[in-house]
Amino acid sequence: MVAEVKLAVAGSGKTHWLGNNVSPSKRNILITYTNQNVYNITNSIRLHLGAIPENTIIITYTRFVYYWLIRPYEPSIMIGDNTSQFKSSGIDITTPPEHDRNNPGNGYYTKDKVLHYLNQYSNKLYSNRLSELYCGQNALYKKNARNVISMFFDELYVDEFQDFTEYDYKLLIDLTKATGIKIHYVGDFYQSLVSKSNRRGGKPYSKLDNLAEMVEQLEQHKILVDTKTLRKSWRCSTASCNFVNKKLGIPIECADSHEGKLLQLSEYQSISDVLYNPEITKLMWNASTLGFNLFPSTNKWGYSKGDTYTDVCVILTSTTDCILSDQDFVLTPQILHTLYVALTRAKRNVYLIESAVYRRFVSSLINT
């Protein structure tokens, strides 16, 4: 039937939209990557409907792939040239499989071996290779699996679509071929590469330079793309949206024009007041940033993804100081997207401190 991707912006209410869009008269399955997001979506539906309808399932992506696309068909799964004839005992979410294929004898198994996917000691399938196992099956296997999904559900939703990379992304694209079911993917392209379902790669997002390329790729798969429904942010102020739009080239608008300022700090006293204020969250590139543990309410740019704060102070890096100038600049997709996350966490004020100014301030504290 119909497969669509709703491309959102930070703070546009993706979870709220999911909660409001679920119909109690439909058979729904909602998929997201983390247990926390399962909790968030569950609460959103309850706010809208009062309770979770009996015909609605909210599940993590890993559990969905295992219980709906792998486990029922294990006797027919092909690995290499032969049917594997294995029966797994569940999902291994704690043991990382060996990835280094260039070190003989280290325990790495090629993808044509059962133990590439299955922990030989627990007999559980590695959670981060479930999608790879599914994608390695033949066209008939995938068609049958999609048909079963269509038999049980009318609507399929996937939250945080931009976080699914590599084989997870390929699997979600394959699902859009299902007939008799409406498929809705929701995500923010510019928050991709910040946290990835597959930590070892970021395709396709690492190969795309802008939103237009993402739209083109999705449309090539005959997926409808909606860039209007969730284009306005209820979180970020007009000042923040205008800055992100102008400096990063990311289209984002404020939904209600609520108050908020974007200010660059350069004076010692104003920097001190902000950094020592526990009600202002300090966002730094990573934990190795000088002075990371000196100030209250500190977090990392990427780790703040999904969070909402009243005010934030973003400590820039030497690579991103360029956003304070009028000169043209180019940032790598990962740095651009992670900076975008940091700049769009505040409901009200965003403070910026240039990296050199920040280092001088912290050094003066340490040397005092």
Short mmCIF file of C-alpha atoms in Angstrom, two decimals:
data_model
loop_
_atom_site.label_atom_id
_atom_site.label_comp_id
_atom_site.label_asym_id
_atom_site.label_seq_id
_atom_site.Cartn_x
_atom_site.Cartn_y
_atom_site.Cartn_z
CA MET A 1 0.00 0.00 0.00
CA VAL A 2 1.58 3.27 1.15
CA ALA A 3 5.01 3.79 2.66
CA GLU A 4 5.97 7.26 3.79
CA VAL A 5 8.74 9.02 5.68
CA LYS A 6 7.92 12.11 7.68
CA LEU A 7 11.09 14.18 7.93
CA ALA A 8 11.02 16.21 11.13
CA VAL A 9 13.05 18.89 12.86
CA ALA A 10 14.25 19.00 16.46
CA GLY A 11 11.42 19.60 18.90
CA SER A 12 8.67 19.20 16.30
CA GLY A 13 6.79 16.64 18.39
CA LYS A 14 7.55 13.34 16.66
CA THR A 15 6.45 11.29 19.68
CA HIS A 16 3.35 13.46 20.10
CA TRP A 17 2.46 12.90 16.44
CA LEU A 18 2.85 9.15 16.83
CA GLY A 19 0.60 9.12 19.90
CA ASN A 20 -2.08 11.19 18.19
CA ASN A 21 -1.97 9.30 14.91
CA VAL A 22 -2.61 5.81 16.30
CA SER A 23 -6.20 4.74 15.67
CA PRO A 24 -7.84 2.37 18.19
CA SER A 25 -9.78 0.76 15.35
CA LYS A 26 -6.58 -0.25 13.51
CA ARG A 27 -4.10 -3.04 14.21
CA ASN A 28 -0.95 -1.08 14.95
CA ILE A 29 2.69 -1.90 15.59
CA LEU A 30 5.05 0.86 16.69
CA ILE A 31 8.79 0.22 16.56
CA THR A 32 11.61 2.21 18.10
CA TYR A 33 15.21 1.46 18.98
CA THR A 34 15.35 1.96 22.75
CA ASN A 35 13.27 0.91 25.74
CA GLN A 36 13.11 4.57 26.78
CA ASN A 37 11.42 5.46 23.51
CA VAL A 38 9.00 2.56 23.98
CA TYR A 39 8.09 4.18 27.30
CA ASN A 40 7.75 7.63 25.70
CA ILE A 41 5.51 6.39 22.89
CA THR A 42 3.41 4.39 25.34
CA ASN A 43 2.82 7.52 27.41
CA SER A 44 1.98 9.55 24.31
CA ILE A 45 -0.69 7.06 23.20
CA ARG A 46 -2.13 6.93 26.71
CA LEU A 47 -2.40 10.72 26.79
CA HIS A 48 -4.27 10.61 23.49
CA LEU A 49 -6.48 7.55 23.97
CA GLY A 50 -6.47 7.00 27.73
CA ALA A 51 -5.05 3.49 27.36
CA ILE A 52 -3.13 1.33 24.91
CA PRO A 53 -5.62 -0.37 22.57
CA GLU A 54 -5.61 -4.17 22.67
CA ASN A 55 -4.69 -4.32 18.99
CA THR A 56 -1.63 -2.08 19.35
CA ILE A 57 1.93 -3.31 20.00
CA ILE A 58 4.84 -1.06 20.99
CA ILE A 59 8.15 -2.86 20.68
CA THR A 60 11.89 -2.31 20.32
CA TYR A 61 13.38 -2.81 16.88
CA THR A 62 15.57 -5.69 18.06
CA ARG A 63 12.61 -7.62 19.46
CA PHE A 64 10.57 -6.91 16.35
CA VAL A 65 13.21 -8.28 14.00
CA TYR A 66 13.84 -11.36 16.11
CA TYR A 67 10.25 -12.34 16.95
CA TRP A 68 8.58 -11.30 13.70
CA LEU A 69 11.20 -11.73 10.98
CA ILE A 70 13.69 -14.34 12.24
CA ARG A 71 12.45 -16.74 14.92
CA PRO A 72 9.33 -18.06 13.14
CA TYR A 73 11.37 -18.98 10.06
CA GLU A 74 14.60 -20.34 11.53
CA PRO A 75 14.24 -23.81 9.92
CA SER A 76 14.27 -22.21 6.47
CA ILE A 77 17.05 -19.68 7.03
CA MET A 78 19.95 -20.03 4.61
CA ILE A 79 23.49 -19.20 5.70
CA GLY A 80 26.15 -19.81 3.08
CA ASP A 81 25.28 -22.65 0.74
CA ASN A 82 23.30 -24.72 3.23
CA THR A 83 20.21 -24.40 5.38
CA SER A 84 21.53 -23.75 8.86
CA GLN A 85 18.91 -25.88 10.68
CA PHE A 86 19.51 -24.04 13.92
CA LYS A 87 17.07 -22.96 16.60
CA SER A 88 18.22 -20.02 18.66
CA SER A 89 17.53 -19.46 22.35
CA GLY A 90 16.91 -15.73 22.18
CA ILE A 91 18.78 -12.47 21.62
CA ASP A 92 22.27 -11.72 22.88
CA ILE A 93 22.30 -8.01 23.71
CA THR A 94 25.42 -7.99 25.87
CA THR A 95 28.16 -9.92 24.04
CA PRO A 96 29.69 -8.02 21.10
CA PRO A 97 30.61 -10.31 18.21
CA GLU A 98 34.16 -10.14 16.91
CA HIS A 99 34.44 -7.67 14.01
CA ASP A 100 38.13 -7.84 13.15
CA ARG A 101 38.31 -10.12 10.13
CA ASN A 102 42.01 -9.42 9.57
CA ASN A 103 43.28 -11.16 12.69
CA PRO A 104 43.17 -14.96 12.16
CA GLY A 105 42.15 -16.99 15.17
CA ASN A 106 40.53 -14.12 17.06
CA GLY A 107 37.05 -15.63 16.87
CA TYR A 108 35.74 -13.82 13.81
CA TYR A 109 33.43 -15.87 11.57
CA THR A 110 32.54 -14.82 8.03
CA LYS A 111 28.92 -14.11 7.16
CA ASP A 112 28.54 -17.51 5.45
CA LYS A 113 28.99 -19.21 8.85
CA VAL A 114 26.24 -19.68 11.46
CA LEU A 115 28.52 -18.44 14.24
CA HIS A 116 28.77 -15.07 12.52
CA TYR A 117 25.24 -14.51 13.84
CA LEU A 118 24.96 -16.99 16.73
CA ASN A 119 26.82 -17.01 20.04
CA GLN A 120 28.04 -20.60 20.27
CA TYR A 121 28.05 -20.54 24.09
CA SER A 122 24.59 -19.10 24.76
CA ASN A 123 22.96 -20.19 21.48
CA LYS A 124 21.55 -16.67 21.19
CA LEU A 125 21.63 -14.50 18.09
CA TYR A 126 23.75 -11.35 18.28
CA SER A 127 21.36 -8.40 18.45
CA ASN A 128 23.45 -6.24 16.12
CA ARG A 129 23.52 -8.90 13.40
CA LEU A 130 19.83 -9.74 13.24
CA SER A 131 19.20 -7.32 10.36
CA GLU A 132 22.23 -8.64 8.50
CA LEU A 133 20.84 -12.16 8.85
CA TYR A 134 17.46 -11.08 7.50
CA CYS A 135 18.96 -9.09 4.61
CA GLY A 136 21.04 -12.12 3.62
CA GLN A 137 17.95 -14.23 2.94
CA ASN A 138 16.47 -14.76 -0.52
CA ALA A 139 13.61 -12.76 -2.02
CA LEU A 140 10.98 -15.43 -1.27
CA TYR A 141 11.91 -15.53 2.43
CA LYS A 142 11.57 -11.75 2.71
CA LYS A 143 8.30 -11.68 0.78
CA ASN A 144 6.77 -14.32 3.05
CA ALA A 145 7.91 -12.43 6.15
CA ARG A 146 6.44 -9.17 4.83
CA ASN A 147 3.16 -10.92 4.00
CA VAL A 148 2.84 -12.16 7.57
CA ILE A 149 3.36 -8.61 8.87
CA SER A 150 0.59 -7.46 6.54
CA MET A 151 -1.71 -10.21 7.81
CA PHE A 152 -1.39 -9.10 11.43
CA PHE A 153 -1.20 -5.30 11.13
CA ASP A 154 -2.86 -2.43 9.31
CA GLU A 155 -0.35 0.27 10.30
CA LEU A 156 3.38 0.04 11.02
CA TYR A 157 5.27 2.96 12.56
CA VAL A 158 9.01 3.41 13.11
CA ASP A 159 10.28 6.21 15.36
CA GLU A 160 13.71 7.88 15.03
CA PHE A 161 14.13 6.52 11.51
CA GLN A 162 17.40 8.46 11.10
CA ASP A 163 19.14 6.32 13.74
CA PHE A 164 18.82 3.13 11.69
CA THR A 165 21.94 2.57 9.63
CA GLU A 166 23.65 -0.12 7.55
CA TYR A 167 21.65 -3.39 7.54
CA ASP A 168 18.99 -1.93 9.85
CA TYR A 169 18.30 0.75 7.26
CA LYS A 170 18.26 -1.83 4.45
CA LEU A 171 15.75 -3.93 6.38
CA LEU A 172 13.41 -0.97 6.90
CA ILE A 173 13.61 -0.14 3.21
CA ASP A 174 12.78 -3.77 2.41
CA LEU A 175 9.68 -3.60 4.64
CA THR A 176 8.26 -0.80 2.50
CA LYS A 177 7.66 -3.40 -0.20
CA ALA A 178 4.94 -4.95 1.96
CA THR A 179 1.42 -4.83 0.55
CA GLY A 180 -1.82 -4.42 2.48
CA ILE A 181 -0.26 -2.29 5.23
CA LYS A 182 0.48 1.40 5.67
CA ILE A 183 4.03 2.16 6.76
CA HIS A 184 5.07 5.37 8.52
CA TYR A 185 8.68 6.24 9.30
CA VAL A 186 9.40 9.38 11.33
CA GLY A 187 12.82 10.94 11.80
CA ASP A 188 15.08 13.97 11.59
CA PHE A 189 17.72 13.62 8.86
CA TYR A 190 19.98 16.15 10.55
CA GLN A 191 20.08 14.09 13.74
CA SER A 192 21.49 11.11 11.88
CA LEU A 193 25.07 9.99 12.63
CA VAL A 194 24.73 11.29 16.21
CA SER A 195 23.63 7.91 17.53
CA LYS A 196 23.52 4.93 15.18
CA SER A 197 21.90 1.54 15.42
CA ASN A 198 25.10 0.06 14.00
CA ARG A 199 28.11 1.58 15.75
CA ARG A 200 30.49 0.48 13.02
CA GLY A 201 28.96 2.43 10.17
CA GLY A 202 26.67 5.28 9.21
CA LYS A 203 25.42 4.41 5.73
CA PRO A 204 23.47 5.78 4.01
CA TYR A 205 23.74 9.04 5.96
CA SER A 206 27.53 9.18 5.94
CA LYS A 207 27.34 9.24 2.14
CA LEU A 208 24.70 11.98 1.86
CA ASP A 209 25.56 15.67 1.90
CA ASN A 210 22.12 17.18 2.38
CA LEU A 211 18.42 16.63 2.86
CA ALA A 212 17.66 16.79 -0.86
CA GLU A 213 19.87 13.74 -1.46
CA MET A 214 18.03 11.86 1.29
CA VAL A 215 14.66 12.72 -0.25
CA GLU A 216 15.87 11.63 -3.68
CA GLN A 217 17.10 8.30 -2.35
CA LEU A 218 13.83 7.58 -0.55
CA GLU A 219 11.78 8.48 -3.60
CA GLN A 220 13.88 6.08 -5.67
CA HIS A 221 12.53 3.37 -3.37
CA LYS A 222 9.00 4.64 -4.17
CA ILE A 223 8.59 5.99 -0.63
CA LEU A 224 6.51 9.14 -0.15
CA VAL A 225 8.39 11.92 1.64
CA ASP A 226 6.60 14.49 3.81
CA THR A 227 8.75 17.50 4.73
CA LYS A 228 5.89 19.76 5.90
CA THR A 229 3.96 18.11 8.75
CA LEU A 230 6.83 18.19 11.26
CA ARG A 231 8.89 21.12 9.94
CA LYS A 232 8.28 23.49 12.90
CA SER A 233 9.87 23.23 16.34
CA TRP A 234 7.81 23.67 19.49
CA ARG A 235 11.00 23.59 21.55
CA CYS A 236 13.41 26.05 19.97
CA SER A 237 12.98 29.81 20.00
CA THR A 238 12.81 31.93 16.87
CA ALA A 239 16.36 33.16 17.56
CA SER A 240 17.72 29.61 17.78
CA CYS A 241 15.86 28.48 14.66
CA ASN A 242 17.05 31.47 12.65
CA PHE A 243 20.65 30.88 13.73
CA VAL A 244 20.57 27.17 12.84
CA ASN A 245 18.91 27.98 9.53
CA LYS A 246 21.43 30.69 8.62
CA LYS A 247 24.65 29.15 9.92
CA LEU A 248 24.09 25.42 9.42
CA GLY A 249 21.76 25.60 6.43
CA ILE A 250 19.20 23.41 8.17
CA PRO A 251 15.56 24.38 7.54
CA ILE A 252 13.85 24.76 10.92
CA GLU A 253 11.14 27.17 12.05
CA CYS A 254 9.74 28.11 15.43
CA ALA A 255 6.15 26.91 15.77
CA ASP A 256 4.91 29.59 18.17
CA SER A 257 7.55 32.37 18.28
CA HIS A 258 8.12 31.97 22.02
CA GLU A 259 10.82 33.96 23.80
CA GLY A 260 14.45 32.99 23.71
CA LYS A 261 17.83 34.51 22.92
CA LEU A 262 21.03 33.30 21.31
CA LEU A 263 24.03 35.03 22.86
CA GLN A 264 27.78 34.77 22.41
CA LEU A 265 29.70 35.11 25.68
CA SER A 266 33.12 36.75 25.80
CA GLU A 267 33.35 38.61 29.12
CA TYR A 268 34.86 36.78 32.10
CA GLN A 269 32.00 37.54 34.49
CA SER A 270 29.20 36.57 32.11
CA ILE A 271 31.03 33.32 31.27
CA SER A 272 31.46 32.57 34.97
CA ASP A 273 27.80 33.31 35.73
CA VAL A 274 26.61 30.93 33.02
CA LEU A 275 29.08 28.10 33.61
CA TYR A 276 28.44 27.97 37.33
CA ASN A 277 24.66 28.22 37.01
CA PRO A 278 23.26 24.71 37.68
CA GLU A 279 20.04 25.57 35.83
CA ILE A 280 21.92 26.13 32.57
CA THR A 281 23.10 22.91 30.94
CA LYS A 282 26.63 23.05 29.59
CA LEU A 283 27.09 21.04 26.39
CA MET A 284 30.64 20.03 25.44
CA TRP A 285 31.94 17.92 22.57
CA ASN A 286 33.01 15.03 24.82
CA ALA A 287 34.17 14.16 28.32
CA SER A 288 37.80 14.90 27.47
CA THR A 289 36.99 18.58 26.95
CA LEU A 290 39.03 20.70 29.34
CA GLY A 291 36.99 21.42 32.48
CA PHE A 292 34.23 18.92 31.69
CA ASN A 293 33.85 18.03 35.39
CA LEU A 294 34.36 21.53 36.77
CA PHE A 295 30.86 22.86 36.28
CA PRO A 296 27.38 21.66 37.30
CA SER A 297 24.85 20.28 34.81
CA THR A 298 27.28 19.22 32.10
CA ASN A 299 26.60 16.89 29.19
CA LYS A 300 28.07 15.94 25.83
CA TRP A 301 26.69 17.23 22.54
CA GLY A 302 25.72 13.82 21.22
CA TYR A 303 24.44 12.51 24.54
CA SER A 304 21.98 15.38 24.78
CA LYS A 305 20.05 13.99 21.79
CA GLY A 306 16.43 13.55 22.82
CA ASP A 307 16.78 15.91 25.79
CA THR A 308 15.03 19.21 26.36
CA TYR A 309 16.46 21.92 28.63
CA THR A 310 15.33 25.41 29.53
CA ASP A 311 18.71 27.04 28.76
CA VAL A 312 21.96 25.63 27.37
CA CYS A 313 25.51 26.84 26.94
CA VAL A 314 27.29 25.26 23.98
CA ILE A 315 31.08 25.16 24.28
CA LEU A 316 32.36 25.28 20.71
CA THR A 317 35.41 23.47 19.37
CA SER A 318 38.17 24.86 17.18
CA THR A 319 36.46 23.12 14.26
CA THR A 320 33.07 24.71 14.93
CA ASP A 321 34.14 28.22 15.99
CA CYS A 322 33.48 29.13 12.36
CA ILE A 323 29.75 29.45 13.03
CA LEU A 324 30.50 32.69 14.89
CA SER A 325 32.06 34.29 11.80
CA ASP A 326 30.58 35.47 8.52
CA GLN A 327 32.92 33.34 6.45
CA ASP A 328 31.84 30.29 4.50
CA PHE A 329 32.71 26.95 6.06
CA VAL A 330 32.17 23.24 5.57
CA LEU A 331 31.69 20.77 8.42
CA THR A 332 31.68 17.00 8.12
CA PRO A 333 28.17 15.53 8.30
CA GLN A 334 28.77 13.99 11.73
CA ILE A 335 30.08 17.23 13.27
CA LEU A 336 27.33 19.27 11.59
CA HIS A 337 24.57 16.97 12.85
CA THR A 338 25.98 16.73 16.38
CA LEU A 339 26.32 20.52 16.60
CA TYR A 340 22.73 20.82 15.37
CA VAL A 341 21.63 18.56 18.22
CA ALA A 342 23.45 20.71 20.77
CA LEU A 343 22.01 23.96 19.40
CA THR A 344 18.42 22.68 19.45
CA ARG A 345 18.07 21.42 23.04
CA ALA A 346 16.91 24.67 24.69
CA LYS A 347 13.37 25.92 25.10
CA ARG A 348 14.62 29.40 25.83
CA ASN A 349 18.22 30.72 25.71
CA VAL A 350 21.31 29.37 23.95
CA TYR A 351 24.70 30.70 25.01
CA LEU A 352 27.80 30.16 22.86
CA ILE A 353 31.43 30.29 23.96
CA GLU A 354 34.28 30.24 21.47
CA SER A 355 36.77 27.44 22.14
CA ALA A 356 39.81 29.68 22.74
CA VAL A 357 37.86 31.97 25.07
CA TYR A 358 36.62 28.96 27.01
CA ARG A 359 40.11 27.44 27.30
CA ARG A 360 41.54 30.70 28.64
CA PHE A 361 38.76 30.91 31.22
CA VAL A 362 39.25 27.32 32.43
CA SER A 363 43.05 27.63 32.42
CA SER A 364 42.80 30.69 34.65
CA LEU A 365 40.75 28.63 37.12
CA ILE A 366 43.15 25.70 37.10
CA ASN A 367 46.22 27.91 37.48
CA THR A 368 44.77 30.01 40.27
#
